[in-house]
Tab-separated table of C-alpha atoms and ligand atoms in Angstrom:
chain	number	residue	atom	x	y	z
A	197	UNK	CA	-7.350	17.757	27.580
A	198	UNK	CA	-7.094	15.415	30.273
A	199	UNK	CA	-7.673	11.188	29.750
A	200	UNK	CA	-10.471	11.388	32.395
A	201	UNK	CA	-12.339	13.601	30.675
A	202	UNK	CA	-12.316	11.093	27.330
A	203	UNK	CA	-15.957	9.296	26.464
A	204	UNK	CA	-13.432	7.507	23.831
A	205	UNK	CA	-10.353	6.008	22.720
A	206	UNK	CA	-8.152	7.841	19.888
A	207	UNK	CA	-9.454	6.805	16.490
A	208	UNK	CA	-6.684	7.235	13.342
A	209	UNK	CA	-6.705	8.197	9.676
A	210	UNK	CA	-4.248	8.757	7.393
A	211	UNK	CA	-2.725	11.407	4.681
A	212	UNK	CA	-1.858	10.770	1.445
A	213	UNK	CA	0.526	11.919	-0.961
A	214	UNK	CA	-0.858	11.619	-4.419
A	215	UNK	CA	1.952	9.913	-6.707
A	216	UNK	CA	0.525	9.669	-9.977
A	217	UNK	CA	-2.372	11.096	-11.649
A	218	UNK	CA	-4.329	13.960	-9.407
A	219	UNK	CA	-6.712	15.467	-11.468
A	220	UNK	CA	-7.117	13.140	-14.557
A	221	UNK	CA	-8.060	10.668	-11.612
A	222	UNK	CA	-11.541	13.189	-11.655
A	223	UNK	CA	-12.151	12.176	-15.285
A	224	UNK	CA	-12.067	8.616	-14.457
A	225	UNK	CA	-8.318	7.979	-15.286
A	226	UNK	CA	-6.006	5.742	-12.865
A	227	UNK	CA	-4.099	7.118	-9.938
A	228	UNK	CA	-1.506	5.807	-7.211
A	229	UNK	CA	-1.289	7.169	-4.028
A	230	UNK	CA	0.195	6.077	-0.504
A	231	UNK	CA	-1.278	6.557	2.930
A	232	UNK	CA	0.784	8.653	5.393
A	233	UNK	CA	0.081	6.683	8.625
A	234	UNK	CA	-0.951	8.143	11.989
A	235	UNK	CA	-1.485	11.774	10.141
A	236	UNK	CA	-4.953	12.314	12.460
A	237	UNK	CA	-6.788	11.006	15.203
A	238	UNK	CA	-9.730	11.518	17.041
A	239	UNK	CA	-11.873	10.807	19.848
A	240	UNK	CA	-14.429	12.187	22.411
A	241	UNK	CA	-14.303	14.117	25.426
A	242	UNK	CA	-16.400	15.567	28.008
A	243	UNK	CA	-18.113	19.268	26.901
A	244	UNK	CA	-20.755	21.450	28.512
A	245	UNK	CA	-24.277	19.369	28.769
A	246	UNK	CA	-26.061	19.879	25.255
A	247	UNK	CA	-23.347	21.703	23.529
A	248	UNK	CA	-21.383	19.603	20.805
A	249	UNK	CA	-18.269	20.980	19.943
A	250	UNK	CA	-15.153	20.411	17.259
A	251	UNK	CA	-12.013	21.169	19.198
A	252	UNK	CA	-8.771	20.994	16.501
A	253	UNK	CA	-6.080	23.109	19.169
A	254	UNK	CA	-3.303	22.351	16.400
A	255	UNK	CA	-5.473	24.223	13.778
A	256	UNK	CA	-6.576	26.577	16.430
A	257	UNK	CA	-10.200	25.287	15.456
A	258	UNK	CA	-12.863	25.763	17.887
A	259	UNK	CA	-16.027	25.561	17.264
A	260	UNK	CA	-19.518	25.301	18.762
A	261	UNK	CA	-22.574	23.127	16.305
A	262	UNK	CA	-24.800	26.085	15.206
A	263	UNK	CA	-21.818	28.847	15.074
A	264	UNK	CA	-20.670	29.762	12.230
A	265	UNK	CA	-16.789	31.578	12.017
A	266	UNK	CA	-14.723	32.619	9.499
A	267	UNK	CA	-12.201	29.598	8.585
A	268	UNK	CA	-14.525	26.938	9.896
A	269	UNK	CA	-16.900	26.170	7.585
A	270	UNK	CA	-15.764	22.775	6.788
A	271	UNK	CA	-15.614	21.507	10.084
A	272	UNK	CA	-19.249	22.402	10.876
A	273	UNK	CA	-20.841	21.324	7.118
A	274	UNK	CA	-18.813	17.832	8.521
A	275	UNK	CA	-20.295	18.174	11.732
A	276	UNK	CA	-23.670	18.759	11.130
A	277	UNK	CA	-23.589	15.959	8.293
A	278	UNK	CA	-22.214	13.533	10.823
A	279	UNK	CA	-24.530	14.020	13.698
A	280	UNK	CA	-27.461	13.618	11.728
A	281	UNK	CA	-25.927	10.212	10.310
A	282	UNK	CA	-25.435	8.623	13.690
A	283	UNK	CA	-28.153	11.003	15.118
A	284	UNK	CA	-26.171	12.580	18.441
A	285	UNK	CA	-27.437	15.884	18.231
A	286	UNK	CA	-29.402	15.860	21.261
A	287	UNK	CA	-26.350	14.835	23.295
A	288	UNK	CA	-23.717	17.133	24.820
A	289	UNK	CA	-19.603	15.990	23.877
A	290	UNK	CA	-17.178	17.523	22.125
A	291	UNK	CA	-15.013	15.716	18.851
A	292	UNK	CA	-11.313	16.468	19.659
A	293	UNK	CA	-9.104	16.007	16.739
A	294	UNK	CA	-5.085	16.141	16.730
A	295	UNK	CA	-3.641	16.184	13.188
A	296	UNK	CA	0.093	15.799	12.710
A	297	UNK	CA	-0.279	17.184	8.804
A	298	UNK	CA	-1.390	20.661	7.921
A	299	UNK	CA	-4.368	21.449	6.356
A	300	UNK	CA	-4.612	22.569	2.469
A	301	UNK	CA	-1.168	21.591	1.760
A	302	UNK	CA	-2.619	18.529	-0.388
A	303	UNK	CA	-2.259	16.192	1.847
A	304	UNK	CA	-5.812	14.982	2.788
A	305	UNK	CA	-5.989	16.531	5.877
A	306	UNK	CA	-10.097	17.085	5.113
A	307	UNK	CA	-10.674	13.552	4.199
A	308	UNK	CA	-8.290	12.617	7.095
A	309	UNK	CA	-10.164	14.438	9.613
A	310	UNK	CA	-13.447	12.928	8.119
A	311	UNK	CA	-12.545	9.469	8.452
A	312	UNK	CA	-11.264	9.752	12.029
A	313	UNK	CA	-14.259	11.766	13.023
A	314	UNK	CA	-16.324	9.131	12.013
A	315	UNK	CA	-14.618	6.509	13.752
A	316	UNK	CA	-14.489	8.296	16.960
A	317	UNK	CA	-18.238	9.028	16.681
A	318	UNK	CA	-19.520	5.405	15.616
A	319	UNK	CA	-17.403	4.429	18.699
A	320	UNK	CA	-19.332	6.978	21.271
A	321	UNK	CA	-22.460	5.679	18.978
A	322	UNK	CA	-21.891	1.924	19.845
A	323	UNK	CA	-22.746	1.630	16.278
A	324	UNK	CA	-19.641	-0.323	14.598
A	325	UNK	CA	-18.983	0.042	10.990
A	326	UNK	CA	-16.916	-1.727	8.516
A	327	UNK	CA	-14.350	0.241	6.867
A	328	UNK	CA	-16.256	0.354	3.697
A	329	UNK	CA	-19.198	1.931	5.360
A	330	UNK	CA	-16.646	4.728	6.809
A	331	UNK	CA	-15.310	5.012	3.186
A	332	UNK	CA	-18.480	5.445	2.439
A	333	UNK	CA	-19.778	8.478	4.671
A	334	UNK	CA	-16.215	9.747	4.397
A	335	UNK	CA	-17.125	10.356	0.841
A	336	UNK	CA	-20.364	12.318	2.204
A	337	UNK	CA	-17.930	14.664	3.549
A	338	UNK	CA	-15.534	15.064	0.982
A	339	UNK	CA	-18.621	15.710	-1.645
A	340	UNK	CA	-19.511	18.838	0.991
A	341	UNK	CA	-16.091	19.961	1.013
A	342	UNK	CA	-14.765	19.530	-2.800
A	343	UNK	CA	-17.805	19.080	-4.825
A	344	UNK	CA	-17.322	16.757	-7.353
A	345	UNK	CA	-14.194	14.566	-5.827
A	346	UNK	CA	-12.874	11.831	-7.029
A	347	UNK	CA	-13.043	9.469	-3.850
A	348	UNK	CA	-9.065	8.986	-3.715
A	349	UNK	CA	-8.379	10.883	-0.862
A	350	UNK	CA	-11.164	9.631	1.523
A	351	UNK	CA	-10.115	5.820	0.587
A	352	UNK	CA	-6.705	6.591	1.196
A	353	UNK	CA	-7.701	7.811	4.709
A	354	UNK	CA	-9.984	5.245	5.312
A	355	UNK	CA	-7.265	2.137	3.744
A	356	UNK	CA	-4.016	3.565	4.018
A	357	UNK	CA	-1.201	1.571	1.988
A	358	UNK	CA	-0.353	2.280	-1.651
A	359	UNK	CA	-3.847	1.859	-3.942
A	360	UNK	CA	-4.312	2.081	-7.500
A	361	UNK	CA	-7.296	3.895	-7.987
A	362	UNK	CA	-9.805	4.192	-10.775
A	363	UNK	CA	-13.739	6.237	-10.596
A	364	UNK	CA	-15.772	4.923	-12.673
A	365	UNK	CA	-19.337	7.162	-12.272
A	366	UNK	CA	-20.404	6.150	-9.099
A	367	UNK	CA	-17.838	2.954	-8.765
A	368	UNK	CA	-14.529	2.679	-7.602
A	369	UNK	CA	-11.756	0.183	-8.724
A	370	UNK	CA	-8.909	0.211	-5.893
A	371	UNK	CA	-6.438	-2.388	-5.568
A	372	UNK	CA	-3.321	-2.445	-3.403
A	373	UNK	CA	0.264	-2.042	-5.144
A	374	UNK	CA	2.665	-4.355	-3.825
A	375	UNK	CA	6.220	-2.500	-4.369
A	376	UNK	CA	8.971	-4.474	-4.965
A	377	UNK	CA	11.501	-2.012	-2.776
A	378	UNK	CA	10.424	0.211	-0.406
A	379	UNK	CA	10.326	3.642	-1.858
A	380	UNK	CA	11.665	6.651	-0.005
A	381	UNK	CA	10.089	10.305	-0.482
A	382	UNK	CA	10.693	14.237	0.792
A	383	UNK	CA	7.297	15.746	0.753
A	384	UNK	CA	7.977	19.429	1.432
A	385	UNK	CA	5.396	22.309	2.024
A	386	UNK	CA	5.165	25.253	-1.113
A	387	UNK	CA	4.292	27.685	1.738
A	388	UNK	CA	1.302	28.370	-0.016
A	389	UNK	CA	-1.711	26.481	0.745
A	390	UNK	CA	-4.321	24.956	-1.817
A	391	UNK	CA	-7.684	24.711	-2.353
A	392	UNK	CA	-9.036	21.261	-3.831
A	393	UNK	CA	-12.674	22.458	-4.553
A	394	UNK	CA	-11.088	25.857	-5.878
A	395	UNK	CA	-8.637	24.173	-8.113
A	396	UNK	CA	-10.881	21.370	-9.752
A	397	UNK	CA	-13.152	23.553	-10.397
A	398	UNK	CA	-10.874	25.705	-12.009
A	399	UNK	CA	-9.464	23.148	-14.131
A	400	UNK	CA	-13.283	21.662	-14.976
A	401	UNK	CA	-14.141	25.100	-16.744
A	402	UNK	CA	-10.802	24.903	-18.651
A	403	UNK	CA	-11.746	21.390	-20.059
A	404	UNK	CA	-15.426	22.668	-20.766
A	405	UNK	CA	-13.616	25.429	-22.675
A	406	UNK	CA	-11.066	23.084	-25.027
A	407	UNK	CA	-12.066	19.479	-24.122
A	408	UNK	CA	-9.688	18.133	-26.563
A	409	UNK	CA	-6.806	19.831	-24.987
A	410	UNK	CA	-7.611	18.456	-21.389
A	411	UNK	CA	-8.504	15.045	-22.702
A	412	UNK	CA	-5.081	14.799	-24.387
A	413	UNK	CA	-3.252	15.670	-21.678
A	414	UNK	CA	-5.226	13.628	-18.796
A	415	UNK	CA	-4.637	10.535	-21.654
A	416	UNK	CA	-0.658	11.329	-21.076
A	417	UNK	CA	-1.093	11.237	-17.444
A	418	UNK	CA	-2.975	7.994	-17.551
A	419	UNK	CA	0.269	6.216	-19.878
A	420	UNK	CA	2.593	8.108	-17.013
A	421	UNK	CA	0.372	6.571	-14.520
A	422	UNK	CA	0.348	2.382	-16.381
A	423	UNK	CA	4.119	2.853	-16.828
A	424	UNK	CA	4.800	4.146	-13.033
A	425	UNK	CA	2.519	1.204	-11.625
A	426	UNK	CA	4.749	-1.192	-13.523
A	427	UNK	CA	7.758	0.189	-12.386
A	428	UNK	CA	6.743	0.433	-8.791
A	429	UNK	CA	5.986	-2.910	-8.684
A	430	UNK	CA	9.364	-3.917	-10.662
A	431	UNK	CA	11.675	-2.099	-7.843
A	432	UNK	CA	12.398	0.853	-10.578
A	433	UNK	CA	12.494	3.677	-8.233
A	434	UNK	CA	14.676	5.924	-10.632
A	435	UNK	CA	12.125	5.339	-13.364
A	436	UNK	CA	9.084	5.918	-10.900
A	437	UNK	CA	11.125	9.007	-10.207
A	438	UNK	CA	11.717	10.472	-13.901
A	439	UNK	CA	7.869	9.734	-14.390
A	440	UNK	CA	7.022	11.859	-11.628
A	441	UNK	CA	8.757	14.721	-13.060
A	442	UNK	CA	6.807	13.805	-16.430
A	443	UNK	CA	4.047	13.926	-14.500
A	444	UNK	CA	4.862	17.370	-13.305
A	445	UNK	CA	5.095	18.895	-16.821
A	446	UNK	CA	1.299	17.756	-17.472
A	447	UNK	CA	0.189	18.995	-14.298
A	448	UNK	CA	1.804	22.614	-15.399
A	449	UNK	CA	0.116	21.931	-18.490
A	450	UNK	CA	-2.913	21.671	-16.871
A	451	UNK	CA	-2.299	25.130	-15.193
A	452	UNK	CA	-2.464	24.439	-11.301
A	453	UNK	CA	1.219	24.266	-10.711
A	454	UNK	CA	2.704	27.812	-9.193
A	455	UNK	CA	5.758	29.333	-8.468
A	456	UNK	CA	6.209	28.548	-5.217
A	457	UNK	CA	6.021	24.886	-6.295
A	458	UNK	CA	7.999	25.085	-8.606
A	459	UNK	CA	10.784	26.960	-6.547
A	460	UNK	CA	11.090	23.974	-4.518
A	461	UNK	CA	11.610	21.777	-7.449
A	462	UNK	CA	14.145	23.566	-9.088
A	463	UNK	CA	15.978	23.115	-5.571
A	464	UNK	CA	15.099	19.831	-5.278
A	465	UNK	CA	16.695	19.066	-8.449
A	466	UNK	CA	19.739	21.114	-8.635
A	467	UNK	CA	20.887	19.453	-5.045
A	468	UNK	CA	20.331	15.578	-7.396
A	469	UNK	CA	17.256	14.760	-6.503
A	470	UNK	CA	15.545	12.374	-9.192
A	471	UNK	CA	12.447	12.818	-9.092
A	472	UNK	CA	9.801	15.575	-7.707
A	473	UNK	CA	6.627	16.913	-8.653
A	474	UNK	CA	3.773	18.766	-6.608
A	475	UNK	CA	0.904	16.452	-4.949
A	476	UNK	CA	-2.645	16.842	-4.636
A	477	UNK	CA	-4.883	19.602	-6.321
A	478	UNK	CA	-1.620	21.991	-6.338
A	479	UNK	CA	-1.411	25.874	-6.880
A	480	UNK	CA	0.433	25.449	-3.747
A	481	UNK	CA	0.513	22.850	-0.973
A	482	UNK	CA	3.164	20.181	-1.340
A	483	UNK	CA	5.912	19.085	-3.481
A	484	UNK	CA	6.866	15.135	-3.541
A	485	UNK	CA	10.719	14.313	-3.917
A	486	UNK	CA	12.428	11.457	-5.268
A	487	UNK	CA	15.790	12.260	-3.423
A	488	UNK	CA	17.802	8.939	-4.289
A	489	UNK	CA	21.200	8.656	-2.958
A	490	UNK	CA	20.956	13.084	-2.100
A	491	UNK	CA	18.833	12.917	0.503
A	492	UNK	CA	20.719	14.779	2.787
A	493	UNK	CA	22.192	16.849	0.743
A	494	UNK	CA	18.735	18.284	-0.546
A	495	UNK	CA	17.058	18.047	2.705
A	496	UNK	CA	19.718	20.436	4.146
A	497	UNK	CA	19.253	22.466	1.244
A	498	UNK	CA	15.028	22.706	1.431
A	499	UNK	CA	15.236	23.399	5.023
A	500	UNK	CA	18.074	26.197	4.636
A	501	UNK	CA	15.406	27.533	2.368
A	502	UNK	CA	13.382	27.698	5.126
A	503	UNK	CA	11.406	24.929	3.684
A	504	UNK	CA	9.480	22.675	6.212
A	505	UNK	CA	9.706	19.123	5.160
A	506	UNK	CA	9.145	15.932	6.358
A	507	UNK	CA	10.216	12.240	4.679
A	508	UNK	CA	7.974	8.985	3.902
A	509	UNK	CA	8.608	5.633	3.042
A	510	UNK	CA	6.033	3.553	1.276
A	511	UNK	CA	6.163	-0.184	0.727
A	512	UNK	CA	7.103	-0.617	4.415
A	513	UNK	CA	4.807	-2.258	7.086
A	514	UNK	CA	3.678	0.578	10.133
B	727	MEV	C1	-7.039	16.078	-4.431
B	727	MEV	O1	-6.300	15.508	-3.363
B	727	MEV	C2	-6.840	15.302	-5.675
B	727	MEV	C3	-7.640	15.757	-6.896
B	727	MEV	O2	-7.364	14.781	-7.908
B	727	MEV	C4	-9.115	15.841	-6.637
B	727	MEV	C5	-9.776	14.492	-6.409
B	727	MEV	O3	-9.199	13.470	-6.696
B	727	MEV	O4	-10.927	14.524	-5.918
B	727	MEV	C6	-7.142	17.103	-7.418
């Protein structure tokens, strides 16, 4: 779409990758994450007069308020949730987004194309907002699309950087991690996508079934999660690594690993990596990698594999 036909500027929001403690992080035990920067933007554009439209050509997501298509559910629950919040629904535009992450690959794309939305929209609105109010109605959202979230991903979208984060009922504790060494990370796609609200449900009925199991093994992920914040902030990166793959064997505990996860691991591993576990609500999506001095080694190997990956560095100022 051409710049004359914009009503706004781009508006950003980032990814995340999940480092530490997805799903506990649901029960109210800690998590780390870091922002991917510059993973969406949005903005506004010209449309027909008094049709409001969601335009995601990346996604190949079109759609008009009022339709309803297979595969876009989400975007028009968001849509009509968001219009009615900055009341726009009697004017004619359309929200363009442009993502450069995929959607359910654990990543936050759905958070990520919340908290840009809303940006772009409070923009056309004239109606400014601090950050915490976007954190805010970006939780809105992410309650439509997941259910019973945590919060994580829509603060890392709204925040960026590298946050401890805590729910506590209807609070949040999140504080900013200050890493001693910037730490480098492969995040590479399963192939297979996954479903958040699927999966925590899933895992939910599981706990109501043998709480003591779940409890024990979100209290491990919680100790993997103390020691990995300590060693993050201590420059430690091949302990931060070993505790992701700790991490890993609770989240297979916890039964939303798959194979195709796990098939990138193994080859993660076997090319040196140190570190690697999947990210997010798993049972596909992506895999984090601690590749330490084989990056190029196992990056040659994943994307022989036919594995589409991409690399991160926290810690480092955009
Ligand atoms: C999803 O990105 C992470 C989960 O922990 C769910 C949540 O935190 O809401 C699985």
């Amino acid at each position: 779409m051409s710049d004359n036909n914009a009503l706004t500027r781009w508006h950003s929001a980032c990814g995340k990758v999940i480092l530490f403690g997805e799903h506990a992080v649901v029960y109210g035990v800690p998590a780390i994450a870091g922002g991917i920067q510059q993973a969406m933007r949005a903005r506004i554009i010209q449309s027909a007069p008094n049709e409001i439209r969601v335009s995601i050509p990346k996604w190949s997501v079109d759609v008009c308020q009022g339709e309803h298509r297979p595969g876009t559910e989400l975007f028009e629950a968001y849509l009509a949730f968001l219009l009615d919040k900055f009341q726009l629904a009697s004017r004619g535009f359309c929200l363009e987004l442009d993502p450069t992450i995929t959607h359910a690959s654990g990543l936050g794309a759905s958070a990520a194309v919340a908290v840009a939305s809303i940006r772009a929209l409070a923009d056309y609105a004239k109606r400014p907002l601090s950050d915490e109010d976007i954190n805010t109605l970006a939780f809105g959202c992410e309650k439509i699309a997941h259910g019973s979230p945590s919060g994580l991903d829509n603060t890392l979208a709204t925040y960026g950087g590298i946050q401890l984060y805590q729910r506590n009922g209807e609070q949040a504790q999140c504080s900013a991690l200050q890493l001693a060494k910037p730490f480098r990370l492969l995040v590479a796609l399963s192939g297979k996508q996954g479903f958040t609200a699927a999966t925590v449900e899933r895992v939910a009925k599981a706990r109501a079934a043998e709480p003591q199991k779940y409890d024990a093994i979100f209290d491990s992920i919680g100790n993997i999660t103390a020691r990995a914040s300590n060693a993050l902030q201590h420059g430690e990166l091949a302990e931060v690594a070993e505790l992701m793959t700790e991490n890993q064997l609770q989240l297979r505990a916890l039964g939303v690993s798959c194979d195709e996860i796990e098939h990138v691991i193994s080859l993660a591993m076997s090319q040196g990596a140190l570190g690697a576990k999947l990210t997010g609500s798993g049972d596909g999506g992506a895999v984090i990698i601690a590749p330490g001095a084989s990056e190029e080694k196992v990056l040659a190997a994943l994307r022989n594999a036919g594995v589409q990956c991409f690399t991160i560095t926290l810690g480092v100022r955009p």
